[in-house]
Tab-separated table of C-alpha atoms in Angstrom:
chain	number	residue	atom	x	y	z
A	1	UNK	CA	107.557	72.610	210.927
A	2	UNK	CA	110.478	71.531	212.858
A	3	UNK	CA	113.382	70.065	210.506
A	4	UNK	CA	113.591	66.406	211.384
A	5	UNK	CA	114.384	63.724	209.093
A	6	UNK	CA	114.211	60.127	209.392
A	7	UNK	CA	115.920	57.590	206.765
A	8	UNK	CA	114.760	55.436	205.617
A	9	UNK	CA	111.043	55.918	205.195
A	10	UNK	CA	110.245	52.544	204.320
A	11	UNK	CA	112.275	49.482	204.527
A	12	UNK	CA	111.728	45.311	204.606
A	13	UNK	CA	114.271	43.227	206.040
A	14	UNK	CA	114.759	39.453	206.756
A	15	UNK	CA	114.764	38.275	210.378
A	16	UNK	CA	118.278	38.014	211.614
A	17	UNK	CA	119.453	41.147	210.204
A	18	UNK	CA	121.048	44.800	211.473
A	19	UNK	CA	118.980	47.785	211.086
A	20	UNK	CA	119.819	50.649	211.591
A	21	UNK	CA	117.229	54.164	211.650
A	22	UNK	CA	118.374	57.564	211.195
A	23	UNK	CA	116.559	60.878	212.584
A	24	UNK	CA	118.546	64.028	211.666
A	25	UNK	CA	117.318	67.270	213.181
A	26	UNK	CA	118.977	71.079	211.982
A	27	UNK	CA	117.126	72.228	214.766
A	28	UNK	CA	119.742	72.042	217.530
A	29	UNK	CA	117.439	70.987	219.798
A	30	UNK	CA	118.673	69.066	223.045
A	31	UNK	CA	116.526	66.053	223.514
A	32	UNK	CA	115.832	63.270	220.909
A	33	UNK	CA	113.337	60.007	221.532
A	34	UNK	CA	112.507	56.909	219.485
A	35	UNK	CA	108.829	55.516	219.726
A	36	UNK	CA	107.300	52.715	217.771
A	37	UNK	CA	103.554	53.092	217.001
A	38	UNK	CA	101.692	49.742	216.959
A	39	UNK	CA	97.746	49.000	216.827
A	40	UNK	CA	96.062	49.401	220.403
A	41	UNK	CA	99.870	50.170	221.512
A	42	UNK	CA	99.330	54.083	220.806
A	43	UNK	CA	103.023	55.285	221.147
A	44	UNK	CA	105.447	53.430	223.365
A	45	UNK	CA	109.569	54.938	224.121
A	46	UNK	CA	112.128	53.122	223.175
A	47	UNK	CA	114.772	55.254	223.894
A	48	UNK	CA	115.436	58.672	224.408
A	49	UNK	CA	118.905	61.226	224.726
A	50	UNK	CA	119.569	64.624	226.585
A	51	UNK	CA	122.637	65.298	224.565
A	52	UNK	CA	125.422	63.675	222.864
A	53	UNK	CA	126.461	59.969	223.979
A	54	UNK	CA	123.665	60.673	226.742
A	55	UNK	CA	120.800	58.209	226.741
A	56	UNK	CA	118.458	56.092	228.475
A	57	UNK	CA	116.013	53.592	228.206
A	58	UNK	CA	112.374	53.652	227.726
A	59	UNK	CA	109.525	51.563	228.198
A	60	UNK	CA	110.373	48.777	225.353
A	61	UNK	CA	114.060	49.818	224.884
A	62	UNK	CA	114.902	45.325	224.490
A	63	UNK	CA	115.752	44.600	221.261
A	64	UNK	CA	117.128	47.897	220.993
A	65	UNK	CA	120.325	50.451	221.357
A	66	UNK	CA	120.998	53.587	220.250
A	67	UNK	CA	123.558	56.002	219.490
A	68	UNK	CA	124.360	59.683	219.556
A	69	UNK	CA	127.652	60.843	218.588
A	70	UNK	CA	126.563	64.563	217.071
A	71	UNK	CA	123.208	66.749	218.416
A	72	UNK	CA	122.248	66.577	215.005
A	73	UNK	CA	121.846	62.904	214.696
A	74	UNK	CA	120.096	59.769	216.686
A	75	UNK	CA	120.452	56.579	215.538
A	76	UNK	CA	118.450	53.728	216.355
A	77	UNK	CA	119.947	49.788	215.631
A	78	UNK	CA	117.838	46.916	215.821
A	79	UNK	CA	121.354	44.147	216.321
A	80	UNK	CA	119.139	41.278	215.152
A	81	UNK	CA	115.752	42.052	213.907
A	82	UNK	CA	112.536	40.282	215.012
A	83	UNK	CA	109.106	40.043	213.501
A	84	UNK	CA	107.997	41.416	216.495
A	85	UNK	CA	109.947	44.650	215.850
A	86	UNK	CA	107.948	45.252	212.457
A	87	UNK	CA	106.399	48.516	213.189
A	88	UNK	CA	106.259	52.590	212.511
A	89	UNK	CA	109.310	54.399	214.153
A	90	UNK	CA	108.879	57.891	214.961
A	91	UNK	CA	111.907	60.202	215.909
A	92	UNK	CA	111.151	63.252	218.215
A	93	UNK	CA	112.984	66.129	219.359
A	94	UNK	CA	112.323	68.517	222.079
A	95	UNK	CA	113.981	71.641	223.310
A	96	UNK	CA	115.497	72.183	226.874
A	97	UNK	CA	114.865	75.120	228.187
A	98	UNK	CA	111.960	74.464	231.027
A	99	UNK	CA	110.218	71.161	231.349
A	100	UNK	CA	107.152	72.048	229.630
A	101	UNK	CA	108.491	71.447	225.816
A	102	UNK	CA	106.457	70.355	223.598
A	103	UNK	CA	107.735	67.501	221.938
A	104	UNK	CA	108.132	67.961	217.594
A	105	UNK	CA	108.190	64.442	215.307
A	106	UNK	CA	109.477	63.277	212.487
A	107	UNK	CA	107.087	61.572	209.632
A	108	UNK	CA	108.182	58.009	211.117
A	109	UNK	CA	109.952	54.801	209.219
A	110	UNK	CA	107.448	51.890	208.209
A	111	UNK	CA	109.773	48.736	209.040
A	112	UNK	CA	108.797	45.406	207.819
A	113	UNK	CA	110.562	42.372	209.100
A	114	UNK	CA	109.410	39.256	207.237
B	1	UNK	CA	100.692	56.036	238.682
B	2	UNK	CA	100.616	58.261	235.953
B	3	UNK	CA	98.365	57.417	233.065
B	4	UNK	CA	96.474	58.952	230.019
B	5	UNK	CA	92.823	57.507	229.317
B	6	UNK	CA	91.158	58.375	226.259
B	7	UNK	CA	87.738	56.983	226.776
B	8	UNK	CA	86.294	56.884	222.923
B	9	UNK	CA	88.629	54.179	220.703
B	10	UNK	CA	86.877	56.096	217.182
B	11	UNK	CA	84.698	58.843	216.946
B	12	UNK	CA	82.448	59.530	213.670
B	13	UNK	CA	80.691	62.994	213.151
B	14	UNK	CA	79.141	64.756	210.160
B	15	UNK	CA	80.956	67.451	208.783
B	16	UNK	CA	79.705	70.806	210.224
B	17	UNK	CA	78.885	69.084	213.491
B	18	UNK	CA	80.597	70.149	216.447
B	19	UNK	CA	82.967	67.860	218.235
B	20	UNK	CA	84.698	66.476	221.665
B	21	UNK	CA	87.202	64.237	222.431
B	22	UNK	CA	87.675	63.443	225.443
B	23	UNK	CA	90.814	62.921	227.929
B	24	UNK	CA	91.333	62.169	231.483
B	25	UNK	CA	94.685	61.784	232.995
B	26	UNK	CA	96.013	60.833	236.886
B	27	UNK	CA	99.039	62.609	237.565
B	28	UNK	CA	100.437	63.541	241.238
B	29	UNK	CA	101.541	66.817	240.330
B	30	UNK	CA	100.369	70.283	238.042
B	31	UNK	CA	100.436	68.860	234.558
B	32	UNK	CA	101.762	69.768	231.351
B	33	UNK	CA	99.328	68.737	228.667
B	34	UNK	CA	98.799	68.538	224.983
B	35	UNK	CA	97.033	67.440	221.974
B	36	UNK	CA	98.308	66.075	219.095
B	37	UNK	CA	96.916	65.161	216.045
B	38	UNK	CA	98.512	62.211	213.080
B	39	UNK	CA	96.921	62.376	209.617
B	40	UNK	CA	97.282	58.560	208.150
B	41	UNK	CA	101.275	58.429	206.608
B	42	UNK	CA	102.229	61.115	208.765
B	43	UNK	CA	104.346	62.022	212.338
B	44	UNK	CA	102.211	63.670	215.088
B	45	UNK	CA	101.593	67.283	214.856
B	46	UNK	CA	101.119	69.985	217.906
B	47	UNK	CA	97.447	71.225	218.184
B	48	UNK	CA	97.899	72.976	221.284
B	49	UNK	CA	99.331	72.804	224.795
B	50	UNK	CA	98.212	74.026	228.509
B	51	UNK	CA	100.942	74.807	230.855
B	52	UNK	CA	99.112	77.160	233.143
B	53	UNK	CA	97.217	80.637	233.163
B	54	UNK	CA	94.031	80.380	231.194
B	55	UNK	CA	92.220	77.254	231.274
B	56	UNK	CA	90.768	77.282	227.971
B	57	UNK	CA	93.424	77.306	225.388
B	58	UNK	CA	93.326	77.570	221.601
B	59	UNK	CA	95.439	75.956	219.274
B	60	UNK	CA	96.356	75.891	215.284
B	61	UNK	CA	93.112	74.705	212.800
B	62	UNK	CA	90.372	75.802	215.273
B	63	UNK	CA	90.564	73.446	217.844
B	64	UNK	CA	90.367	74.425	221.634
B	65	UNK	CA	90.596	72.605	224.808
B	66	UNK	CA	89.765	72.946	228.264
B	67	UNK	CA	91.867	72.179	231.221
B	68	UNK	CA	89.678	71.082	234.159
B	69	UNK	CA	91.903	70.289	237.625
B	70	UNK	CA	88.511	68.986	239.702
B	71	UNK	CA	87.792	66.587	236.857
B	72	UNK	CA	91.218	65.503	235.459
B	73	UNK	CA	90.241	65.743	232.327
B	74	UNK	CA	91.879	68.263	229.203
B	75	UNK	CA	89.179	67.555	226.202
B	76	UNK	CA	89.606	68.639	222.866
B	77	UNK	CA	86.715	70.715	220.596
B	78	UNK	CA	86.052	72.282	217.680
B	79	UNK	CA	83.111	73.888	216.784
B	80	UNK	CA	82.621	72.804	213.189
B	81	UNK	CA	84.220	69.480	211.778
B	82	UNK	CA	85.663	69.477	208.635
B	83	UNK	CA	86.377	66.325	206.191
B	84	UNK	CA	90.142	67.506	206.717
B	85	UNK	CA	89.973	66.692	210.207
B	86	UNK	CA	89.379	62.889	209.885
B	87	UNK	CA	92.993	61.319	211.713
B	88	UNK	CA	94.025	60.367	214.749
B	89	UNK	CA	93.662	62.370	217.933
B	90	UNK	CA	96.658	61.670	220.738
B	91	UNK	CA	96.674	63.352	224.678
B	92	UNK	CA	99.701	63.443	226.329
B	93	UNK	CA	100.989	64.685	229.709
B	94	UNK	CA	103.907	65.535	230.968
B	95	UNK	CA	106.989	65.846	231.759
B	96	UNK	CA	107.414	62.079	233.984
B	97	UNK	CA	109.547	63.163	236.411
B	98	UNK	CA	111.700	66.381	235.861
B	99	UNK	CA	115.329	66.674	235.526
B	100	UNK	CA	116.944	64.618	232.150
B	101	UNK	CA	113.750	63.018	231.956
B	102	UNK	CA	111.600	64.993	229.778
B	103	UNK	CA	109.711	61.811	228.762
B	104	UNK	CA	105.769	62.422	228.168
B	105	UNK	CA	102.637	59.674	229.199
B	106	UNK	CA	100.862	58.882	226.020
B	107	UNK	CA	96.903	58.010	225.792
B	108	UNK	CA	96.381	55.636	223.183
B	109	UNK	CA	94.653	58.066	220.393
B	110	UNK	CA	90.872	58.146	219.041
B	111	UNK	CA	90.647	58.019	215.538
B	112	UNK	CA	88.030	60.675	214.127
B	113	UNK	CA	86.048	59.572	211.270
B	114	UNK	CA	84.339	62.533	209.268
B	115	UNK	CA	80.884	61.570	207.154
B	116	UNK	CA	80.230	64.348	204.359
């Protein structure tokens, strides 16, 4: 299994508040993505990086920023949480040599935001 | 535009029974495809991939699929179902455009239910 991480696995947070979602990989793979998983939403991009401080948005990236300072590490920060953002956040990481990569996840953070 | 159709929502089978799941994707150029499958609690795991070559590929825990260009479509089967193999069933293609984006076109799962 590929060596990602994601902290926390579970947290519940007020409405109003910072969050912030860690993946860690020891892979030293090039490419990281956030997704959220929601009911009849399948999985949906938030945001995604192709090396350090290099991102871009994905399809449901307001709300949203991220950060990515080391390969290891992609952070995800929710500035001011909404109940709408309660859902299951899955970090991936794929490598970069060709385009054909499979894409490896994480075991995904269960975020409730009452 | 590119999409990702998985035409069955949930599937239930008996265990021992044989099993399909279908997918059917539009995409303007050769695609990259795969099949993943999430176990309730759990991230998405690689069952196998079709990049070219062979159009029948196998993948990890028995499963197979067959890439078919004249009908779009890249189902998953397995001969014999197992009660291990109830959990959610996800087709994706890809890449979206080449270069920095590596980002893949998601169907929206079938969830496989497994009677003893």
């Amino acid at each position: 299994d590929a060596g990602i991480t994601q902290s926390p696995r579970h947290k519940v947070t007020e409405t109003g508040t910072p969050v912030t979602l860690r993946c860690h990989q020891t892979e030293n793979h090039r490419y990281m993505y956030w997704y959220r998983q929601d009911p009849g939403h399948g999985l949906r991009l938030i945001h995604y990086s192709y090396g350090v401080k290099d991102t871009d948005k994905g399809e449901v990236s307001d709300g949203y920023s991220v950060s990515r300072s080391k390969t290891e590490d992609f952070l995800l920060t929710l500035e001011s949480a909404t109940s709408s953002q309660t859902s299951v956040y899955f970090c991936a990481i794929s490598e970069s040599k060709g385009t054909n990569q499979p894409q490896h996840f994480g075991d995904g953070t269960r975020l409730s935001i009452l | 535009a590119q999409s990702v159709t998985q035409p069955d929502i949930h599937i239930t089978v008996s265990e021992g029974a044989s099993l399909e799941l279908r997918c059917n994707y539009s995409y303007g150029a050769t695609p990259y495809l795969f099949w993943y499958v999430q176990s309730p609690g759990q991230g998405l795991q690689l069952l196998l991939k079709y990049f070219s070559g062979d159009t029948l590929v196998q993948g990890i825990k028995g499963f197979e699929a067959e890439f078919k260009r004249s009908q779009s479509s890249f189902n998953l089967r397995k001969p014999s179902v197992h009660w291990s193999d109830a959990a959610e069933y996800f087709c994706a293609v890809g890449p979206y455009n080449a270069g920095n984006n590596r980002k893949l076109i998601w169907g929206l799962g079938t969830s496989l239910g497994v009677n003893p």
